[in-house]
Amino acid sequence: MVELTLARFEELVADALDAIPENLTGYMDNVVITVAEAPPEPGLLGLYEGVPLTERGEGYFGVLPDQISIYWREICAVCATPEEVVEEVRVTVVHEIAHHFGIDDERLHELGWG
């Protein structure tokens, strides 16, 4: 387990977001990314809740933003070093954003982002 302050963890999430190319983040729409303390079930490092871009049709309007949660304590609990936390945050952020783009877990695993 790695001990990090919430503020430091939030910086790592911001850094991971900043590393995503603008030509991808420019397509993100109606989504909020937050850091949460604990997941709804053990072992969950991140969670995407919403309607993926690939499933939005003409009737998609007036909808609350999609929610991506990155679980601070869970990630710190599964990592042994601060460097592992940095890498796990990066992987988790990319993984959850991929869900926003409509990429499912099976395809993410095939691509090495599982």
Short mmCIF file of N, CA, C and O in Angstrom, two decimals:
data_model
loop_
_atom_site.label_atom_id
_atom_site.label_comp_id
_atom_site.label_asym_id
_atom_site.label_seq_id
_atom_site.Cartn_x
_atom_site.Cartn_y
_atom_site.Cartn_z
N MET A 1 0.84 -1.18 0.00
CA MET A 1 0.00 0.00 0.00
C MET A 1 0.88 1.24 0.00
O MET A 1 1.91 1.28 0.67
N VAL A 2 0.45 2.24 -0.74
CA VAL A 2 1.16 3.51 -0.82
C VAL A 2 0.29 4.58 -0.17
O VAL A 2 -0.91 4.65 -0.42
N GLU A 3 0.91 5.38 0.67
CA GLU A 3 0.20 6.49 1.31
C GLU A 3 0.40 7.75 0.48
O GLU A 3 1.52 8.20 0.28
N LEU A 4 -0.68 8.29 -0.04
CA LEU A 4 -0.66 9.56 -0.77
C LEU A 4 -1.79 10.43 -0.25
O LEU A 4 -2.86 9.92 0.08
N THR A 5 -1.56 11.72 -0.23
CA THR A 5 -2.65 12.63 0.13
C THR A 5 -3.64 12.68 -1.02
O THR A 5 -3.29 12.40 -2.19
N LEU A 6 -4.85 13.05 -0.72
CA LEU A 6 -5.86 13.21 -1.75
C LEU A 6 -5.40 14.26 -2.77
O LEU A 6 -5.54 14.07 -3.98
N ALA A 7 -4.81 15.35 -2.29
CA ALA A 7 -4.35 16.40 -3.20
C ALA A 7 -3.30 15.86 -4.18
O ALA A 7 -3.34 16.17 -5.38
N ARG A 8 -2.37 15.06 -3.70
CA ARG A 8 -1.33 14.50 -4.58
C ARG A 8 -1.95 13.53 -5.58
O ARG A 8 -1.58 13.52 -6.75
N PHE A 9 -2.91 12.73 -5.12
CA PHE A 9 -3.57 11.79 -6.02
C PHE A 9 -4.32 12.54 -7.12
O PHE A 9 -4.28 12.17 -8.29
N GLU A 10 -5.00 13.62 -6.75
CA GLU A 10 -5.72 14.43 -7.74
C GLU A 10 -4.75 15.02 -8.76
O GLU A 10 -5.09 15.12 -9.95
N GLU A 11 -3.55 15.38 -8.33
CA GLU A 11 -2.52 15.86 -9.26
C GLU A 11 -2.14 14.77 -10.26
O GLU A 11 -1.96 15.04 -11.45
N LEU A 12 -2.03 13.53 -9.78
CA LEU A 12 -1.70 12.42 -10.66
C LEU A 12 -2.79 12.19 -11.70
O LEU A 12 -2.50 11.91 -12.88
N VAL A 13 -4.04 12.33 -11.28
CA VAL A 13 -5.16 12.19 -12.23
C VAL A 13 -5.10 13.31 -13.26
O VAL A 13 -5.25 13.08 -14.46
N ALA A 14 -4.85 14.54 -12.81
CA ALA A 14 -4.73 15.67 -13.73
C ALA A 14 -3.59 15.46 -14.70
O ALA A 14 -3.72 15.73 -15.91
N ASP A 15 -2.46 14.95 -14.22
CA ASP A 15 -1.32 14.66 -15.09
C ASP A 15 -1.68 13.61 -16.14
O ASP A 15 -1.30 13.72 -17.31
N ALA A 16 -2.40 12.58 -15.72
CA ALA A 16 -2.82 11.53 -16.66
C ALA A 16 -3.74 12.10 -17.73
O ALA A 16 -3.62 11.76 -18.91
N LEU A 17 -4.63 12.98 -17.33
CA LEU A 17 -5.53 13.62 -18.30
C LEU A 17 -4.76 14.52 -19.25
O LEU A 17 -5.04 14.55 -20.45
N ASP A 18 -3.79 15.25 -18.72
CA ASP A 18 -2.98 16.15 -19.56
C ASP A 18 -2.17 15.38 -20.59
O ASP A 18 -1.82 15.92 -21.64
N ALA A 19 -1.86 14.13 -20.31
CA ALA A 19 -1.04 13.31 -21.22
C ALA A 19 -1.85 12.75 -22.39
O ALA A 19 -1.27 12.24 -23.35
N ILE A 20 -3.16 12.83 -22.31
CA ILE A 20 -4.00 12.33 -23.40
C ILE A 20 -4.01 13.38 -24.52
O ILE A 20 -4.25 14.55 -24.26
N PRO A 21 -3.74 12.98 -25.74
CA PRO A 21 -3.68 13.94 -26.83
C PRO A 21 -4.97 14.74 -27.00
O PRO A 21 -6.07 14.20 -26.85
N GLU A 22 -4.80 16.02 -27.31
CA GLU A 22 -5.95 16.91 -27.48
C GLU A 22 -6.88 16.46 -28.59
O GLU A 22 -8.09 16.71 -28.53
N ASN A 23 -6.33 15.79 -29.61
CA ASN A 23 -7.21 15.33 -30.69
C ASN A 23 -8.18 14.24 -30.20
O ASN A 23 -9.17 13.98 -30.86
N LEU A 24 -7.92 13.65 -29.05
CA LEU A 24 -8.88 12.71 -28.44
C LEU A 24 -9.77 13.42 -27.42
O LEU A 24 -10.98 13.26 -27.44
N THR A 25 -9.16 14.18 -26.53
CA THR A 25 -9.96 14.84 -25.49
C THR A 25 -10.93 15.84 -26.11
O THR A 25 -11.97 16.12 -25.52
N GLY A 26 -10.60 16.35 -27.28
CA GLY A 26 -11.51 17.28 -27.96
C GLY A 26 -12.85 16.65 -28.32
O GLY A 26 -13.85 17.35 -28.50
N TYR A 27 -12.87 15.33 -28.42
CA TYR A 27 -14.12 14.62 -28.74
C TYR A 27 -14.92 14.24 -27.50
O TYR A 27 -16.07 13.84 -27.61
N MET A 28 -14.31 14.35 -26.34
CA MET A 28 -15.04 14.01 -25.11
C MET A 28 -16.16 15.03 -24.93
O MET A 28 -15.97 16.22 -25.14
N ASP A 29 -17.33 14.52 -24.56
CA ASP A 29 -18.49 15.40 -24.47
C ASP A 29 -19.38 14.99 -23.30
O ASP A 29 -19.71 13.82 -23.15
N ASN A 30 -19.74 15.98 -22.51
CA ASN A 30 -20.69 15.79 -21.42
C ASN A 30 -20.23 14.69 -20.46
O ASN A 30 -20.96 13.74 -20.17
N VAL A 31 -19.00 14.83 -19.98
CA VAL A 31 -18.43 13.85 -19.06
C VAL A 31 -17.66 14.58 -17.97
O VAL A 31 -17.00 15.59 -18.23
N VAL A 32 -17.77 14.09 -16.75
CA VAL A 32 -17.08 14.64 -15.59
C VAL A 32 -16.18 13.54 -15.02
O VAL A 32 -16.61 12.41 -14.88
N ILE A 33 -14.96 13.93 -14.69
CA ILE A 33 -14.02 12.97 -14.11
C ILE A 33 -13.72 13.43 -12.68
O ILE A 33 -13.34 14.58 -12.46
N THR A 34 -13.95 12.53 -11.73
CA THR A 34 -13.74 12.86 -10.33
C THR A 34 -12.90 11.79 -9.64
O THR A 34 -12.82 10.66 -10.10
N VAL A 35 -12.31 12.20 -8.54
CA VAL A 35 -11.61 11.26 -7.67
C VAL A 35 -12.56 10.95 -6.52
O VAL A 35 -13.11 11.86 -5.90
N ALA A 36 -12.77 9.67 -6.28
CA ALA A 36 -13.63 9.24 -5.18
C ALA A 36 -12.79 8.42 -4.20
O ALA A 36 -11.78 7.83 -4.58
N GLU A 37 -13.22 8.40 -2.96
CA GLU A 37 -12.43 7.72 -1.94
C GLU A 37 -12.45 6.21 -2.08
O GLU A 37 -11.42 5.55 -2.09
N ALA A 38 -13.64 5.64 -2.20
CA ALA A 38 -13.75 4.18 -2.21
C ALA A 38 -14.77 3.74 -3.26
O ALA A 38 -15.77 4.41 -3.49
N PRO A 39 -14.52 2.60 -3.89
CA PRO A 39 -15.42 2.09 -4.93
C PRO A 39 -16.66 1.43 -4.33
O PRO A 39 -16.67 1.06 -3.17
N PRO A 40 -17.69 1.24 -5.17
CA PRO A 40 -18.90 0.56 -4.70
C PRO A 40 -18.67 -0.93 -4.44
O PRO A 40 -19.46 -1.56 -3.75
N GLU A 41 -17.59 -1.47 -5.01
CA GLU A 41 -17.23 -2.87 -4.74
C GLU A 41 -15.71 -2.98 -4.68
O GLU A 41 -15.00 -2.29 -5.40
N PRO A 42 -15.20 -3.84 -3.80
CA PRO A 42 -13.75 -3.98 -3.65
C PRO A 42 -13.08 -4.37 -4.96
O PRO A 42 -13.63 -5.12 -5.76
N GLY A 43 -11.89 -3.84 -5.16
CA GLY A 43 -11.10 -4.19 -6.34
C GLY A 43 -11.33 -3.31 -7.55
O GLY A 43 -10.59 -3.38 -8.53
N LEU A 44 -12.34 -2.46 -7.50
CA LEU A 44 -12.65 -1.58 -8.62
C LEU A 44 -11.77 -0.33 -8.53
O LEU A 44 -11.80 0.38 -7.53
N LEU A 45 -10.98 -0.07 -9.56
CA LEU A 45 -10.07 1.07 -9.55
C LEU A 45 -10.67 2.31 -10.19
O LEU A 45 -10.30 3.44 -9.87
N GLY A 46 -11.59 2.11 -11.12
CA GLY A 46 -12.26 3.20 -11.78
C GLY A 46 -13.61 2.73 -12.28
O GLY A 46 -13.86 1.52 -12.38
N LEU A 47 -14.49 3.69 -12.59
CA LEU A 47 -15.82 3.33 -13.05
C LEU A 47 -16.34 4.40 -14.00
O LEU A 47 -16.26 5.59 -13.70
N TYR A 48 -16.86 3.95 -15.14
CA TYR A 48 -17.52 4.84 -16.09
C TYR A 48 -19.02 4.58 -16.00
O TYR A 48 -19.46 3.43 -16.10
N GLU A 49 -19.79 5.64 -15.81
CA GLU A 49 -21.24 5.53 -15.78
C GLU A 49 -21.80 6.58 -16.74
O GLU A 49 -21.52 7.76 -16.59
N GLY A 50 -22.54 6.12 -17.72
CA GLY A 50 -23.11 7.07 -18.66
C GLY A 50 -23.49 6.41 -19.97
O GLY A 50 -23.61 5.19 -20.06
N VAL A 51 -23.64 7.24 -20.98
CA VAL A 51 -23.99 6.79 -22.32
C VAL A 51 -22.77 7.04 -23.22
O VAL A 51 -22.42 8.19 -23.48
N PRO A 52 -22.11 5.97 -23.66
CA PRO A 52 -20.92 6.15 -24.50
C PRO A 52 -21.24 6.96 -25.76
O PRO A 52 -22.37 6.95 -26.26
N LEU A 53 -20.23 7.64 -26.27
CA LEU A 53 -20.41 8.46 -27.46
C LEU A 53 -20.98 7.66 -28.62
O LEU A 53 -21.78 8.17 -29.41
N THR A 54 -20.60 6.40 -28.73
CA THR A 54 -21.06 5.55 -29.83
C THR A 54 -22.53 5.17 -29.73
O THR A 54 -23.11 4.68 -30.70
N GLU A 55 -23.15 5.41 -28.57
CA GLU A 55 -24.56 5.04 -28.38
C GLU A 55 -25.48 6.25 -28.31
O GLU A 55 -26.68 6.11 -28.12
N ARG A 56 -24.94 7.43 -28.47
CA ARG A 56 -25.75 8.64 -28.40
C ARG A 56 -26.37 8.89 -29.77
O ARG A 56 -25.71 8.90 -30.77
N GLY A 57 -27.67 9.11 -29.74
CA GLY A 57 -28.38 9.36 -30.99
C GLY A 57 -29.05 10.71 -30.98
O GLY A 57 -28.73 11.59 -30.17
N GLU A 58 -30.01 10.86 -31.86
CA GLU A 58 -30.73 12.13 -31.99
C GLU A 58 -31.45 12.53 -30.72
O GLU A 58 -31.63 13.70 -30.45
N GLY A 59 -31.86 11.56 -29.93
CA GLY A 59 -32.60 11.85 -28.70
C GLY A 59 -31.71 12.18 -27.51
O GLY A 59 -32.20 12.38 -26.41
N TYR A 60 -30.41 12.24 -27.74
CA TYR A 60 -29.49 12.52 -26.64
C TYR A 60 -29.37 14.02 -26.44
O TYR A 60 -28.66 14.72 -27.16
N PHE A 61 -30.11 14.52 -25.47
CA PHE A 61 -30.01 15.93 -25.08
C PHE A 61 -30.63 16.08 -23.71
O PHE A 61 -31.44 15.26 -23.28
N GLY A 62 -30.19 17.09 -22.98
CA GLY A 62 -30.71 17.32 -21.65
C GLY A 62 -30.36 16.22 -20.67
O GLY A 62 -31.05 16.01 -19.68
N VAL A 63 -29.27 15.51 -20.93
CA VAL A 63 -28.86 14.38 -20.12
C VAL A 63 -27.77 14.84 -19.15
O VAL A 63 -26.89 15.62 -19.51
N LEU A 64 -27.83 14.35 -17.92
CA LEU A 64 -26.76 14.65 -16.97
C LEU A 64 -25.44 14.13 -17.51
O LEU A 64 -25.41 13.15 -18.25
N PRO A 65 -24.33 14.76 -17.13
CA PRO A 65 -23.03 14.31 -17.64
C PRO A 65 -22.71 12.87 -17.25
O PRO A 65 -23.10 12.40 -16.18
N ASP A 66 -21.98 12.20 -18.13
CA ASP A 66 -21.41 10.91 -17.78
C ASP A 66 -20.46 11.14 -16.61
O ASP A 66 -19.93 12.23 -16.43
N GLN A 67 -20.24 10.10 -15.84
CA GLN A 67 -19.39 10.20 -14.65
C GLN A 67 -18.28 9.17 -14.74
O GLN A 67 -18.54 7.97 -14.90
N ILE A 68 -17.04 9.64 -14.64
CA ILE A 68 -15.89 8.75 -14.50
C ILE A 68 -15.35 8.97 -13.09
O ILE A 68 -15.02 10.09 -12.72
N SER A 69 -15.29 7.90 -12.33
CA SER A 69 -14.75 7.96 -10.97
C SER A 69 -13.44 7.19 -10.94
O SER A 69 -13.35 6.06 -11.45
N ILE A 70 -12.43 7.80 -10.34
CA ILE A 70 -11.13 7.16 -10.14
C ILE A 70 -10.99 6.99 -8.63
O ILE A 70 -11.10 7.96 -7.88
N TYR A 71 -10.80 5.75 -8.19
CA TYR A 71 -10.86 5.44 -6.76
C TYR A 71 -9.48 5.50 -6.10
O TYR A 71 -8.65 4.62 -6.23
N TRP A 72 -9.30 6.57 -5.37
CA TRP A 72 -8.06 6.95 -4.70
C TRP A 72 -7.53 5.86 -3.79
O TRP A 72 -6.43 5.34 -3.97
N ARG A 73 -8.27 5.49 -2.79
CA ARG A 73 -7.76 4.54 -1.79
C ARG A 73 -7.54 3.14 -2.39
O ARG A 73 -6.60 2.44 -2.01
N GLU A 74 -8.39 2.75 -3.31
CA GLU A 74 -8.27 1.41 -3.91
C GLU A 74 -6.99 1.31 -4.74
O GLU A 74 -6.27 0.31 -4.68
N ILE A 75 -6.70 2.34 -5.52
CA ILE A 75 -5.47 2.33 -6.32
C ILE A 75 -4.25 2.32 -5.41
O ILE A 75 -3.31 1.55 -5.61
N CYS A 76 -4.26 3.15 -4.38
CA CYS A 76 -3.12 3.18 -3.45
C CYS A 76 -2.95 1.84 -2.74
O CYS A 76 -1.83 1.42 -2.45
N ALA A 77 -4.07 1.15 -2.50
CA ALA A 77 -4.01 -0.14 -1.79
C ALA A 77 -3.39 -1.25 -2.63
O ALA A 77 -2.77 -2.17 -2.08
N VAL A 78 -3.53 -1.18 -3.95
CA VAL A 78 -3.01 -2.27 -4.79
C VAL A 78 -1.60 -2.00 -5.31
O VAL A 78 -1.02 -2.85 -5.98
N CYS A 79 -1.05 -0.85 -4.99
CA CYS A 79 0.28 -0.49 -5.47
C CYS A 79 1.31 -0.56 -4.33
O CYS A 79 1.00 -0.23 -3.19
N ALA A 80 2.53 -0.94 -4.70
CA ALA A 80 3.60 -1.08 -3.71
C ALA A 80 4.54 0.12 -3.68
O ALA A 80 5.25 0.31 -2.69
N THR A 81 4.55 0.91 -4.75
CA THR A 81 5.46 2.06 -4.81
C THR A 81 4.72 3.26 -5.39
O THR A 81 3.72 3.10 -6.11
N PRO A 82 5.23 4.45 -5.13
CA PRO A 82 4.61 5.64 -5.74
C PRO A 82 4.64 5.58 -7.28
O PRO A 82 3.70 6.04 -7.93
N GLU A 83 5.67 4.99 -7.84
CA GLU A 83 5.75 4.85 -9.30
C GLU A 83 4.64 3.95 -9.84
O GLU A 83 4.08 4.22 -10.91
N GLU A 84 4.31 2.91 -9.10
CA GLU A 84 3.19 2.05 -9.49
C GLU A 84 1.88 2.81 -9.45
O GLU A 84 1.01 2.59 -10.30
N VAL A 85 1.72 3.69 -8.47
CA VAL A 85 0.49 4.50 -8.38
C VAL A 85 0.37 5.38 -9.62
O VAL A 85 -0.70 5.45 -10.24
N VAL A 86 1.47 6.03 -10.01
CA VAL A 86 1.46 6.89 -11.20
C VAL A 86 1.01 6.09 -12.42
O VAL A 86 0.13 6.53 -13.17
N GLU A 87 1.58 4.91 -12.61
CA GLU A 87 1.24 4.07 -13.76
C GLU A 87 -0.20 3.57 -13.68
O GLU A 87 -0.92 3.58 -14.69
N GLU A 88 -0.64 3.16 -12.50
CA GLU A 88 -2.01 2.65 -12.37
C GLU A 88 -3.04 3.75 -12.59
O GLU A 88 -4.09 3.51 -13.20
N VAL A 89 -2.75 4.94 -12.12
CA VAL A 89 -3.65 6.08 -12.38
C VAL A 89 -3.75 6.31 -13.89
O VAL A 89 -4.84 6.46 -14.45
N ARG A 90 -2.61 6.32 -14.56
CA ARG A 90 -2.60 6.54 -16.01
C ARG A 90 -3.43 5.48 -16.74
O ARG A 90 -4.28 5.80 -17.57
N VAL A 91 -3.20 4.23 -16.41
CA VAL A 91 -3.92 3.14 -17.05
C VAL A 91 -5.42 3.23 -16.74
O VAL A 91 -6.26 3.05 -17.63
N THR A 92 -5.77 3.51 -15.51
CA THR A 92 -7.18 3.57 -15.12
C THR A 92 -7.89 4.73 -15.81
O THR A 92 -9.02 4.57 -16.30
N VAL A 93 -7.26 5.88 -15.87
CA VAL A 93 -7.87 7.05 -16.53
C VAL A 93 -8.10 6.73 -18.01
O VAL A 93 -9.19 6.95 -18.55
N VAL A 94 -7.09 6.19 -18.68
CA VAL A 94 -7.24 5.85 -20.10
C VAL A 94 -8.34 4.80 -20.28
O VAL A 94 -9.18 4.91 -21.18
N HIS A 95 -8.36 3.80 -19.42
CA HIS A 95 -9.36 2.72 -19.49
C HIS A 95 -10.78 3.29 -19.40
O HIS A 95 -11.65 2.95 -20.21
N GLU A 96 -11.01 4.15 -18.42
CA GLU A 96 -12.37 4.69 -18.23
C GLU A 96 -12.76 5.66 -19.34
O GLU A 96 -13.91 5.68 -19.77
N ILE A 97 -11.82 6.44 -19.83
CA ILE A 97 -12.11 7.33 -20.95
C ILE A 97 -12.44 6.51 -22.19
O ILE A 97 -13.33 6.88 -22.98
N ALA A 98 -11.76 5.39 -22.36
CA ALA A 98 -12.06 4.51 -23.49
C ALA A 98 -13.51 4.04 -23.45
O ALA A 98 -14.17 3.94 -24.49
N HIS A 99 -14.04 3.77 -22.25
CA HIS A 99 -15.45 3.40 -22.13
C HIS A 99 -16.34 4.54 -22.61
O HIS A 99 -17.38 4.31 -23.24
N HIS A 100 -15.96 5.78 -22.32
CA HIS A 100 -16.72 6.95 -22.79
C HIS A 100 -16.78 6.95 -24.32
O HIS A 100 -17.77 7.36 -24.91
N PHE A 101 -15.71 6.47 -24.97
CA PHE A 101 -15.67 6.40 -26.42
C PHE A 101 -16.32 5.13 -26.96
O PHE A 101 -16.33 4.90 -28.17
N GLY A 102 -16.85 4.29 -26.07
CA GLY A 102 -17.58 3.10 -26.50
C GLY A 102 -16.75 1.84 -26.62
O GLY A 102 -17.21 0.84 -27.19
N ILE A 103 -15.54 1.85 -26.10
CA ILE A 103 -14.68 0.66 -26.16
C ILE A 103 -14.95 -0.20 -24.92
O ILE A 103 -14.86 0.28 -23.79
N ASP A 104 -15.28 -1.47 -25.14
CA ASP A 104 -15.64 -2.34 -24.02
C ASP A 104 -14.41 -2.99 -23.40
O ASP A 104 -13.29 -2.91 -23.92
N ASP A 105 -14.62 -3.63 -22.25
CA ASP A 105 -13.52 -4.25 -21.50
C ASP A 105 -12.76 -5.29 -22.32
O ASP A 105 -11.54 -5.36 -22.26
N GLU A 106 -13.49 -6.10 -23.08
CA GLU A 106 -12.84 -7.14 -23.87
C GLU A 106 -11.83 -6.53 -24.84
O GLU A 106 -10.68 -6.98 -24.93
N ARG A 107 -12.24 -5.50 -25.55
CA ARG A 107 -11.34 -4.85 -26.52
C ARG A 107 -10.19 -4.16 -25.80
O ARG A 107 -9.05 -4.19 -26.27
N LEU A 108 -10.45 -3.54 -24.66
CA LEU A 108 -9.39 -2.89 -23.89
C LEU A 108 -8.34 -3.91 -23.45
O LEU A 108 -7.14 -3.64 -23.50
N HIS A 109 -8.78 -5.08 -23.03
CA HIS A 109 -7.84 -6.14 -22.64
C HIS A 109 -7.00 -6.58 -23.84
O HIS A 109 -5.79 -6.79 -23.70
N GLU A 110 -7.64 -6.70 -25.00
CA GLU A 110 -6.91 -7.07 -26.22
C GLU A 110 -5.83 -6.03 -26.54
O GLU A 110 -4.75 -6.37 -27.03
N LEU A 111 -6.12 -4.77 -26.27
CA LEU A 111 -5.19 -3.68 -26.56
C LEU A 111 -4.15 -3.46 -25.47
O LEU A 111 -3.28 -2.61 -25.59
N GLY A 112 -4.29 -4.21 -24.36
CA GLY A 112 -3.33 -4.10 -23.26
C GLY A 112 -3.67 -3.03 -22.23
O GLY A 112 -2.83 -2.65 -21.43
N TRP A 113 -4.90 -2.56 -22.22
CA TRP A 113 -5.34 -1.53 -21.28
C TRP A 113 -6.29 -2.11 -20.24
O TRP A 113 -7.10 -1.40 -19.67
N GLY A 114 -6.25 -3.39 -20.00
CA GLY A 114 -7.16 -4.05 -19.07
C GLY A 114 -6.72 -3.90 -17.71
O GLY A 114 -7.04 -3.78 -16.69
#
